[in-house]
Amino acid sequence: MNIKTRILPALLLAAVLLPFSVYAYTYGDYTYTVYDGKATITDFNSSYSGSLTIPSTLGGYPVTSISYRAFYNCYRLTSVTIPDSATRIGDEAFSSCTSLTAINVSKNNPAYTSTNGVLFNKNLTTLIQCPGGFSGSYTIPDSVTSIGNNAFRSCTSLTAINVSENNPAYTSTNGVLFNKNLTALIQCPSGLSGSYTIPDSVTSIGNYAFSSCSSLASVVIGNSVTSIGNYAFSSCSSLTSVTIPDSVTSIGYDAFFGCSSLTAITIPDSVTDIGGYAFSGCASLTAIDVSGGNAKYASIGGVLFNKTHSTLIACPGGLSGPYAIPNSVTTIGRGAFDGCASLTSVTIPDSV
């Protein structure tokens, strides 16, 4: 076989394996892509104000999909109507739309429906999204057996999440959402204020469970909790105190991100896993302390290290002035100094 006959099949194979190109188009306030003759909305003008009816076609193509966070942070959007053609809606498509009071669905849509402005799948078994501008209390219907990721995120005026008595999957205590047997805390309404004690039956705190509870001042975590989810307490800007019991073994990434009023925290002996950026943006945090019996972590001067002091994991955001990293350190963790706005200098040793 000569060189030309060997090269040709290789080129043909490469052409077959190359992915089809997908281009982004714009039409008015919409950004969309087209694949297989169908349009997917990927972005929208975040400064748009008022109500919106999403068109069933863009550029002559039917709108069949709304992608992940397509309308994210459209904070002036007050209501939206989804067309019959849209049969796929990505997670958090309308997240952080804080003025949005209703997500409506055209009545002939085969995949989705809406009740009192809340978005569901067609048979009302999955609650997909509560609009961010919803205020007061909300009661989850009996039919709901699953809740979408961050379905209540950014509902800053939501004061209570109640559950119909006969719901087979969920329950509620004092307006806080749990699984049926009260072992998983799923969502605290963002409007909750003051102090809150997590029941002893709870073994896990879900991702984003307390996120953006900006009026929450203190939390006592129950003695059965073993895991604190990702972003669990993120942006709890009034949180000054949190008690972590010896039962907790893992703290998720960004778990306390943006807790700007938190001044001190103690990691108990039981914790064996702390996610990245867990204490990032805690501007008032002057010390991350670790119980002396912890086998994996240690604290020197309020700075979090691994047990052998070879990895600097997190510097508290409230640390001020110059800081000299110990000579034992060989690795600095990702985001270790993120949000340390009062540090004037950092000395890194040759060991790193």
mmCIF file of C-alpha atoms in Angstrom:
data_model
loop_
_atom_site.group_PDB
_atom_site.id
_atom_site.type_symbol
_atom_site.label_atom_id
_atom_site.label_comp_id
_atom_site.label_asym_id
_atom_site.label_seq_id
_atom_site.Cartn_x
_atom_site.Cartn_y
_atom_site.Cartn_z
ATOM 1 C CA MET A 1 0.000 0.000 0.000
ATOM 2 C CA ASN A 2 1.446 3.409 -0.923
ATOM 3 C CA ILE A 3 1.398 6.424 1.384
ATOM 4 C CA LYS A 4 -1.579 8.084 -0.343
ATOM 5 C CA THR A 5 -3.846 5.053 0.054
ATOM 6 C CA ARG A 6 -2.908 4.782 3.730
ATOM 7 C CA ILE A 7 -3.580 8.480 4.453
ATOM 8 C CA LEU A 8 -7.009 8.622 2.777
ATOM 9 C CA PRO A 9 -8.792 6.141 5.103
ATOM 10 C CA ALA A 10 -7.240 7.901 8.120
ATOM 11 C CA LEU A 11 -8.585 11.266 6.958
ATOM 12 C CA LEU A 12 -12.015 9.800 6.339
ATOM 13 C CA LEU A 13 -12.050 8.238 9.820
ATOM 14 C CA ALA A 14 -11.024 11.564 11.408
ATOM 15 C CA ALA A 15 -13.845 13.334 9.595
ATOM 16 C CA VAL A 16 -16.366 10.809 10.905
ATOM 17 C CA LEU A 17 -15.105 11.125 14.481
ATOM 18 C CA LEU A 18 -15.114 14.937 14.542
ATOM 19 C CA PRO A 19 -18.123 16.262 16.472
ATOM 20 C CA PHE A 20 -20.729 18.292 14.630
ATOM 21 C CA SER A 21 -20.137 22.014 15.108
ATOM 22 C CA VAL A 22 -22.753 23.821 17.163
ATOM 23 C CA TYR A 23 -22.914 27.571 16.688
ATOM 24 C CA ALA A 24 -24.456 30.165 18.983
ATOM 25 C CA TYR A 25 -26.980 32.553 17.455
ATOM 26 C CA THR A 26 -28.689 35.612 18.846
ATOM 27 C CA TYR A 27 -32.207 36.885 18.280
ATOM 28 C CA GLY A 28 -33.295 39.880 20.326
ATOM 29 C CA ASP A 29 -32.630 39.039 23.987
ATOM 30 C CA TYR A 30 -32.039 35.341 23.294
ATOM 31 C CA THR A 31 -28.881 33.342 22.686
ATOM 32 C CA TYR A 32 -29.509 29.887 21.261
ATOM 33 C CA THR A 33 -27.890 26.961 19.516
ATOM 34 C CA VAL A 34 -29.266 24.746 16.776
ATOM 35 C CA TYR A 35 -28.715 21.018 16.526
ATOM 36 C CA ASP A 36 -30.612 18.549 14.385
ATOM 37 C CA GLY A 37 -32.997 21.301 13.309
ATOM 38 C CA LYS A 38 -34.006 22.184 16.898
ATOM 39 C CA ALA A 39 -33.186 25.271 18.968
ATOM 40 C CA THR A 40 -31.911 25.330 22.553
ATOM 41 C CA ILE A 41 -31.996 28.569 24.534
ATOM 42 C CA THR A 42 -28.633 28.894 26.288
ATOM 43 C CA ASP A 43 -28.713 32.479 27.575
ATOM 44 C CA PHE A 44 -30.975 35.495 27.943
ATOM 45 C CA ASN A 45 -30.514 39.212 28.541
ATOM 46 C CA SER A 46 -30.287 39.449 32.348
ATOM 47 C CA SER A 47 -31.409 43.092 32.372
ATOM 48 C CA TYR A 48 -34.778 42.295 30.734
ATOM 49 C CA SER A 49 -37.639 43.698 32.785
ATOM 50 C CA GLY A 50 -41.256 42.535 33.103
ATOM 51 C CA SER A 51 -43.161 39.476 31.910
ATOM 52 C CA LEU A 52 -41.963 37.221 29.107
ATOM 53 C CA THR A 53 -43.548 34.693 26.761
ATOM 54 C CA ILE A 54 -40.830 32.454 25.323
ATOM 55 C CA PRO A 55 -41.404 31.974 21.569
ATOM 56 C CA SER A 56 -41.988 28.517 20.150
ATOM 57 C CA THR A 57 -39.481 29.181 17.349
ATOM 58 C CA LEU A 58 -36.183 31.050 17.022
ATOM 59 C CA GLY A 59 -34.643 31.633 13.607
ATOM 60 C CA GLY A 60 -37.286 29.354 12.125
ATOM 61 C CA TYR A 61 -36.304 26.448 14.377
ATOM 62 C CA PRO A 62 -38.616 25.020 17.064
ATOM 63 C CA VAL A 63 -37.519 25.789 20.621
ATOM 64 C CA THR A 64 -37.365 22.356 22.242
ATOM 65 C CA SER A 65 -34.870 22.944 25.080
ATOM 66 C CA ILE A 66 -33.982 25.509 27.725
ATOM 67 C CA SER A 67 -30.497 24.817 29.006
ATOM 68 C CA TYR A 68 -28.920 24.862 32.465
ATOM 69 C CA ARG A 69 -29.172 28.358 33.995
ATOM 70 C CA ALA A 70 -30.355 29.862 30.699
ATOM 71 C CA PHE A 71 -32.267 32.623 32.533
ATOM 72 C CA TYR A 72 -29.963 32.708 35.557
ATOM 73 C CA ASN A 73 -29.932 36.027 37.460
ATOM 74 C CA CYS A 74 -32.631 37.669 35.330
ATOM 75 C CA TYR A 75 -33.478 39.661 38.443
ATOM 76 C CA ARG A 76 -36.046 41.954 36.759
ATOM 77 C CA LEU A 77 -38.033 39.166 35.132
ATOM 78 C CA THR A 78 -41.477 39.069 36.776
ATOM 79 C CA SER A 79 -43.200 36.145 35.012
ATOM 80 C CA VAL A 80 -42.410 33.729 32.227
ATOM 81 C CA THR A 81 -44.510 31.453 30.018
ATOM 82 C CA ILE A 82 -42.951 28.303 28.555
ATOM 83 C CA PRO A 83 -44.218 27.273 25.088
ATOM 84 C CA ASP A 84 -45.723 23.915 24.080
ATOM 85 C CA SER A 85 -42.587 23.086 22.078
ATOM 86 C CA ALA A 86 -40.155 23.103 25.041
ATOM 87 C CA THR A 87 -39.876 19.517 26.277
ATOM 88 C CA ARG A 88 -36.542 19.747 28.078
ATOM 89 C CA ILE A 89 -35.640 22.263 30.791
ATOM 90 C CA GLY A 90 -32.191 22.129 32.420
ATOM 91 C CA ASP A 91 -31.478 22.430 36.136
ATOM 92 C CA GLU A 92 -31.701 25.918 37.633
ATOM 93 C CA ALA A 93 -32.956 27.379 34.350
ATOM 94 C CA PHE A 94 -34.656 30.218 36.258
ATOM 95 C CA SER A 95 -32.406 30.305 39.330
ATOM 96 C CA SER A 96 -31.645 33.662 41.034
ATOM 97 C CA CYS A 97 -34.562 35.365 39.276
ATOM 98 C CA THR A 98 -35.498 37.165 42.492
ATOM 99 C CA SER A 99 -38.450 39.144 41.049
ATOM 100 C CA LEU A 100 -39.977 36.154 39.271
ATOM 101 C CA THR A 101 -43.390 35.432 40.796
ATOM 102 C CA ALA A 102 -44.717 32.873 38.301
ATOM 103 C CA ILE A 103 -43.390 30.246 35.893
ATOM 104 C CA ASN A 104 -46.317 29.421 33.622
ATOM 105 C CA VAL A 105 -46.583 26.662 31.021
ATOM 106 C CA SER A 106 -48.698 26.579 27.860
ATOM 107 C CA LYS A 107 -51.531 24.119 28.465
ATOM 108 C CA ASN A 108 -50.651 21.771 25.591
ATOM 109 C CA ASN A 109 -47.035 21.262 26.644
ATOM 110 C CA PRO A 110 -46.539 17.458 26.843
ATOM 111 C CA ALA A 111 -43.709 17.495 29.411
ATOM 112 C CA TYR A 112 -44.388 20.284 31.924
ATOM 113 C CA THR A 113 -47.141 22.041 33.817
ATOM 114 C CA SER A 114 -47.501 24.814 36.375
ATOM 115 C CA THR A 115 -49.576 25.188 39.514
ATOM 116 C CA ASN A 116 -49.772 28.553 41.292
ATOM 117 C CA GLY A 117 -46.739 29.680 39.326
ATOM 118 C CA VAL A 118 -44.543 26.739 40.402
ATOM 119 C CA LEU A 119 -43.003 24.551 37.687
ATOM 120 C CA PHE A 120 -43.628 20.770 37.684
ATOM 121 C CA ASN A 121 -43.286 17.865 35.307
ATOM 122 C CA LYS A 122 -46.522 16.966 33.552
ATOM 123 C CA ASN A 123 -47.827 14.459 36.100
ATOM 124 C CA LEU A 124 -46.905 16.612 39.119
ATOM 125 C CA THR A 125 -44.477 14.097 40.595
ATOM 126 C CA THR A 126 -41.403 16.351 40.345
ATOM 127 C CA LEU A 127 -41.300 19.906 41.655
ATOM 128 C CA ILE A 128 -38.761 21.529 39.355
ATOM 129 C CA GLN A 129 -38.622 25.207 40.305
ATOM 130 C CA CYS A 130 -40.314 27.591 42.677
ATOM 131 C CA PRO A 131 -39.987 31.141 41.314
ATOM 132 C CA GLY A 132 -37.508 33.291 43.222
ATOM 133 C CA GLY A 133 -40.058 36.014 43.911
ATOM 134 C CA PHE A 134 -42.483 33.687 45.678
ATOM 135 C CA SER A 135 -43.348 35.064 49.129
ATOM 136 C CA GLY A 136 -44.953 33.600 52.249
ATOM 137 C CA SER A 137 -45.386 29.881 52.814
ATOM 138 C CA TYR A 138 -45.671 27.130 50.222
ATOM 139 C CA THR A 139 -47.229 23.678 50.534
ATOM 140 C CA ILE A 140 -45.817 20.811 48.449
ATOM 141 C CA PRO A 141 -48.613 18.657 46.957
ATOM 142 C CA ASP A 142 -49.162 14.984 47.866
ATOM 143 C CA SER A 143 -48.208 13.896 44.349
ATOM 144 C CA VAL A 144 -44.590 15.131 44.565
ATOM 145 C CA THR A 145 -42.020 12.369 45.058
ATOM 146 C CA SER A 146 -38.913 14.242 43.865
ATOM 147 C CA ILE A 147 -37.649 17.809 44.039
ATOM 148 C CA GLY A 148 -35.275 19.324 41.484
ATOM 149 C CA ASN A 149 -31.798 20.616 42.279
ATOM 150 C CA ASN A 150 -32.031 23.959 44.093
ATOM 151 C CA ALA A 151 -35.765 24.148 43.428
ATOM 152 C CA PHE A 152 -36.209 26.746 46.193
ATOM 153 C CA ARG A 153 -32.901 28.545 45.755
ATOM 154 C CA SER A 154 -33.077 32.354 45.826
ATOM 155 C CA CYS A 155 -36.648 32.349 47.173
ATOM 156 C CA THR A 156 -35.590 35.031 49.635
ATOM 157 C CA SER A 157 -39.148 35.842 50.777
ATOM 158 C CA LEU A 158 -40.155 32.219 51.361
ATOM 159 C CA THR A 159 -40.972 31.870 55.056
ATOM 160 C CA ALA A 160 -42.062 28.209 55.263
ATOM 161 C CA ILE A 161 -42.062 25.059 53.156
ATOM 162 C CA ASN A 162 -44.962 22.868 54.216
ATOM 163 C CA VAL A 163 -45.868 19.390 52.981
ATOM 164 C CA SER A 164 -49.289 17.845 52.515
ATOM 165 C CA GLU A 165 -49.933 15.254 55.193
ATOM 166 C CA ASN A 166 -50.241 12.308 52.809
ATOM 167 C CA ASN A 167 -47.080 13.009 50.807
ATOM 168 C CA PRO A 168 -45.141 9.696 50.684
ATOM 169 C CA ALA A 169 -41.650 11.173 50.283
ATOM 170 C CA TYR A 170 -41.387 14.403 52.282
ATOM 171 C CA THR A 171 -42.403 16.056 55.512
ATOM 172 C CA SER A 172 -41.991 19.438 57.155
ATOM 173 C CA THR A 173 -41.302 20.604 60.697
ATOM 174 C CA ASN A 174 -41.593 24.293 61.597
ATOM 175 C CA GLY A 175 -41.522 25.174 57.912
ATOM 176 C CA VAL A 176 -38.274 23.297 57.170
ATOM 177 C CA LEU A 177 -38.309 20.565 54.518
ATOM 178 C CA PHE A 178 -37.113 17.013 55.328
ATOM 179 C CA ASN A 179 -37.356 13.565 53.819
ATOM 180 C CA LYS A 180 -40.217 11.489 55.182
ATOM 181 C CA ASN A 181 -38.326 9.893 58.069
ATOM 182 C CA LEU A 182 -36.603 13.137 59.137
ATOM 183 C CA THR A 183 -33.067 11.859 58.490
ATOM 184 C CA ALA A 184 -32.195 14.334 55.726
ATOM 185 C CA LEU A 185 -32.651 18.102 56.014
ATOM 186 C CA ILE A 186 -33.374 19.159 52.444
ATOM 187 C CA GLN A 187 -34.253 22.848 52.512
ATOM 188 C CA CYS A 188 -34.607 25.629 55.035
ATOM 189 C CA PRO A 189 -36.706 28.528 53.688
ATOM 190 C CA SER A 190 -34.500 31.564 52.995
ATOM 191 C CA GLY A 191 -36.782 33.779 55.047
ATOM 192 C CA LEU A 192 -36.017 31.939 58.300
ATOM 193 C CA SER A 193 -34.481 34.259 60.901
ATOM 194 C CA GLY A 194 -32.890 34.014 64.349
ATOM 195 C CA SER A 195 -31.615 30.710 65.713
ATOM 196 C CA TYR A 196 -32.293 27.188 64.523
ATOM 197 C CA THR A 197 -31.546 23.775 66.044
ATOM 198 C CA ILE A 198 -31.369 20.815 63.678
ATOM 199 C CA PRO A 199 -33.289 17.802 65.075
ATOM 200 C CA ASP A 200 -31.269 14.876 66.418
ATOM 201 C CA SER A 201 -32.919 12.510 63.913
ATOM 202 C CA VAL A 202 -31.112 14.214 61.002
ATOM 203 C CA THR A 203 -28.013 12.451 59.650
ATOM 204 C CA SER A 204 -27.326 14.627 56.599
ATOM 205 C CA ILE A 205 -27.640 18.300 55.664
ATOM 206 C CA GLY A 206 -28.299 18.573 51.941
ATOM 207 C CA ASN A 207 -26.503 20.660 49.335
ATOM 208 C CA TYR A 208 -27.613 24.324 49.560
ATOM 209 C CA ALA A 209 -29.896 23.419 52.501
ATOM 210 C CA PHE A 210 -29.435 26.783 54.273
ATOM 211 C CA SER A 211 -27.973 28.721 51.348
ATOM 212 C CA SER A 212 -28.908 32.436 51.297
ATOM 213 C CA CYS A 213 -30.705 32.297 54.664
ATOM 214 C CA SER A 214 -29.438 35.837 55.174
ATOM 215 C CA SER A 215 -31.310 36.448 58.459
ATOM 216 C CA LEU A 216 -30.210 33.224 60.158
ATOM 217 C CA ALA A 217 -28.040 34.151 63.166
ATOM 218 C CA SER A 218 -27.021 30.812 64.681
ATOM 219 C CA VAL A 219 -27.339 27.086 64.046
ATOM 220 C CA VAL A 220 -26.899 24.134 66.378
ATOM 221 C CA ILE A 221 -26.316 20.964 64.374
ATOM 222 C CA GLY A 222 -27.911 17.822 65.820
ATOM 223 C CA ASN A 223 -25.772 15.059 67.301
ATOM 224 C CA SER A 224 -26.636 12.522 64.590
ATOM 225 C CA VAL A 225 -25.490 14.566 61.564
ATOM 226 C CA THR A 226 -22.579 12.949 59.729
ATOM 227 C CA SER A 227 -22.374 15.096 56.591
ATOM 228 C CA ILE A 228 -22.723 18.778 55.747
ATOM 229 C CA GLY A 229 -23.469 19.193 52.039
ATOM 230 C CA ASN A 230 -21.856 21.388 49.414
ATOM 231 C CA TYR A 231 -22.825 25.073 49.794
ATOM 232 C CA ALA A 232 -24.973 24.028 52.776
ATOM 233 C CA PHE A 233 -24.597 27.366 54.608
ATOM 234 C CA SER A 234 -23.280 29.509 51.752
ATOM 235 C CA SER A 235 -24.197 33.195 51.820
ATOM 236 C CA CYS A 236 -25.716 33.035 55.312
ATOM 237 C CA SER A 237 -24.446 36.570 55.822
ATOM 238 C CA SER A 238 -25.863 37.019 59.362
ATOM 239 C CA LEU A 239 -24.638 33.680 60.693
ATOM 240 C CA THR A 240 -22.365 34.387 63.664
ATOM 241 C CA SER A 241 -22.331 31.000 65.356
ATOM 242 C CA VAL A 242 -22.489 27.369 64.271
ATOM 243 C CA THR A 243 -21.892 24.339 66.473
ATOM 244 C CA ILE A 244 -20.535 21.246 64.703
ATOM 245 C CA PRO A 245 -20.928 18.049 66.782
ATOM 246 C CA ASP A 246 -18.509 15.117 67.011
ATOM 247 C CA SER A 247 -20.758 13.041 64.748
ATOM 248 C CA VAL A 248 -19.857 15.020 61.593
ATOM 249 C CA THR A 249 -17.301 13.315 59.324
ATOM 250 C CA SER A 250 -17.503 15.455 56.159
ATOM 251 C CA ILE A 251 -17.897 19.140 55.336
ATOM 252 C CA GLY A 252 -18.685 19.824 51.682
ATOM 253 C CA TYR A 253 -16.976 22.278 49.358
ATOM 254 C CA ASP A 254 -18.076 25.907 49.779
ATOM 255 C CA ALA A 255 -20.069 24.736 52.806
ATOM 256 C CA PHE A 256 -19.680 28.068 54.638
ATOM 257 C CA PHE A 257 -18.785 30.226 51.643
ATOM 258 C CA GLY A 258 -19.742 33.873 52.134
ATOM 259 C CA CYS A 259 -20.684 33.564 55.833
ATOM 260 C CA SER A 260 -19.331 37.065 56.325
ATOM 261 C CA SER A 261 -20.409 37.405 59.993
ATOM 262 C CA LEU A 262 -18.980 34.082 61.204
ATOM 263 C CA THR A 263 -16.161 34.830 63.657
ATOM 264 C CA ALA A 264 -14.927 31.404 64.767
ATOM 265 C CA ILE A 265 -15.474 27.738 64.061
ATOM 266 C CA THR A 266 -14.159 24.510 65.595
ATOM 267 C CA ILE A 267 -13.610 21.322 63.597
ATOM 268 C CA PRO A 268 -14.308 18.303 65.839
ATOM 269 C CA ASP A 269 -12.251 15.130 66.086
ATOM 270 C CA SER A 270 -14.660 13.189 63.869
ATOM 271 C CA VAL A 271 -14.156 15.227 60.657
ATOM 272 C CA THR A 272 -12.053 13.427 58.041
ATOM 273 C CA ASP A 273 -12.992 15.314 54.890
ATOM 274 C CA ILE A 274 -13.213 19.073 54.253
ATOM 275 C CA GLY A 275 -14.072 20.267 50.739
ATOM 276 C CA GLY A 276 -12.304 23.063 48.913
ATOM 277 C CA TYR A 277 -13.260 26.682 49.623
ATOM 278 C CA ALA A 278 -15.279 25.477 52.637
ATOM 279 C CA PHE A 279 -14.585 28.730 54.527
ATOM 280 C CA SER A 280 -13.948 31.058 51.598
ATOM 281 C CA GLY A 281 -15.356 34.580 51.841
ATOM 282 C CA CYS A 282 -15.787 34.413 55.638
ATOM 283 C CA ALA A 283 -14.505 37.969 56.104
ATOM 284 C CA SER A 284 -14.979 38.056 59.905
ATOM 285 C CA LEU A 285 -13.548 34.601 60.586
ATOM 286 C CA THR A 286 -10.374 35.034 62.632
ATOM 287 C CA ALA A 287 -9.722 31.395 63.476
ATOM 288 C CA ILE A 288 -10.447 27.911 62.147
ATOM 289 C CA ASP A 289 -9.753 25.765 65.189
ATOM 290 C CA VAL A 290 -9.377 21.980 65.249
ATOM 291 C CA SER A 291 -9.993 19.676 68.213
ATOM 292 C CA GLY A 292 -6.741 18.181 69.454
ATOM 293 C CA GLY A 293 -7.821 14.602 68.815
ATOM 294 C CA ASN A 294 -8.556 15.045 65.117
ATOM 295 C CA ALA A 295 -6.462 12.511 63.170
ATOM 296 C CA LYS A 296 -6.399 14.353 59.830
ATOM 297 C CA TYR A 297 -6.422 18.100 60.487
ATOM 298 C CA ALA A 298 -4.656 20.611 62.718
ATOM 299 C CA SER A 299 -4.693 24.334 63.356
ATOM 300 C CA ILE A 300 -1.781 26.702 63.926
ATOM 301 C CA GLY A 301 -2.658 30.256 64.859
ATOM 302 C CA GLY A 302 -6.182 29.727 63.548
ATOM 303 C CA VAL A 303 -4.990 28.553 60.124
ATOM 304 C CA LEU A 304 -6.133 25.119 58.914
ATOM 305 C CA PHE A 305 -3.519 22.493 57.959
ATOM 306 C CA ASN A 306 -3.376 18.748 57.463
ATOM 307 C CA LYS A 307 -2.175 16.814 60.490
ATOM 308 C CA THR A 308 1.525 16.837 59.504
ATOM 309 C CA HIS A 309 1.434 20.572 58.707
ATOM 310 C CA SER A 310 2.673 19.874 55.182
ATOM 311 C CA THR A 311 -0.436 21.266 53.473
ATOM 312 C CA LEU A 312 -1.960 24.644 54.234
ATOM 313 C CA ILE A 313 -5.673 24.131 53.581
ATOM 314 C CA ALA A 314 -7.433 27.362 54.561
ATOM 315 C CA CYS A 315 -6.555 30.715 56.038
ATOM 316 C CA PRO A 316 -9.476 32.429 57.834
ATOM 317 C CA GLY A 317 -10.749 35.448 55.916
ATOM 318 C CA GLY A 318 -10.471 37.758 58.909
ATOM 319 C CA LEU A 319 -6.726 37.202 59.402
ATOM 320 C CA SER A 320 -4.947 40.538 59.119
ATOM 321 C CA GLY A 321 -1.433 41.903 58.708
ATOM 322 C CA PRO A 322 1.534 39.900 57.396
ATOM 323 C CA TYR A 323 1.556 36.110 57.493
ATOM 324 C CA ALA A 324 4.525 33.747 57.219
ATOM 325 C CA ILE A 325 3.741 30.205 56.065
ATOM 326 C CA PRO A 326 5.552 27.617 58.263
ATOM 327 C CA ASN A 327 8.626 25.890 56.824
ATOM 328 C CA SER A 328 6.902 22.500 57.191
ATOM 329 C CA VAL A 329 4.489 23.356 54.360
ATOM 330 C CA THR A 330 5.129 21.848 50.931
ATOM 331 C CA THR A 331 1.673 22.422 49.403
ATOM 332 C CA ILE A 332 -0.850 25.257 49.498
ATOM 333 C CA GLY A 333 -4.424 24.144 48.853
ATOM 334 C CA ARG A 334 -6.623 25.656 46.164
ATOM 335 C CA GLY A 335 -8.337 28.802 47.415
ATOM 336 C CA ALA A 336 -6.418 28.684 50.700
ATOM 337 C CA PHE A 337 -6.222 32.485 50.921
ATOM 338 C CA ASP A 338 -9.395 33.279 49.011
ATOM 339 C CA GLY A 339 -11.164 36.277 50.568
ATOM 340 C CA CYS A 340 -8.363 37.197 52.984
ATOM 341 C CA ALA A 341 -8.827 40.895 52.274
ATOM 342 C CA SER A 342 -6.955 42.145 55.365
ATOM 343 C CA LEU A 343 -3.703 40.276 54.754
ATOM 344 C CA THR A 344 -0.948 42.726 53.913
ATOM 345 C CA SER A 345 1.688 40.186 52.891
ATOM 346 C CA VAL A 346 2.348 36.432 52.725
ATOM 347 C CA THR A 347 5.796 34.907 53.043
ATOM 348 C CA ILE A 348 6.126 31.565 51.229
ATOM 349 C CA PRO A 349 9.006 29.328 52.361
ATOM 350 C CA ASP A 350 11.388 27.510 50.015
ATOM 351 C CA SER A 351 9.784 24.211 51.070
ATOM 352 C CA VAL A 352 6.647 24.911 49.017
#
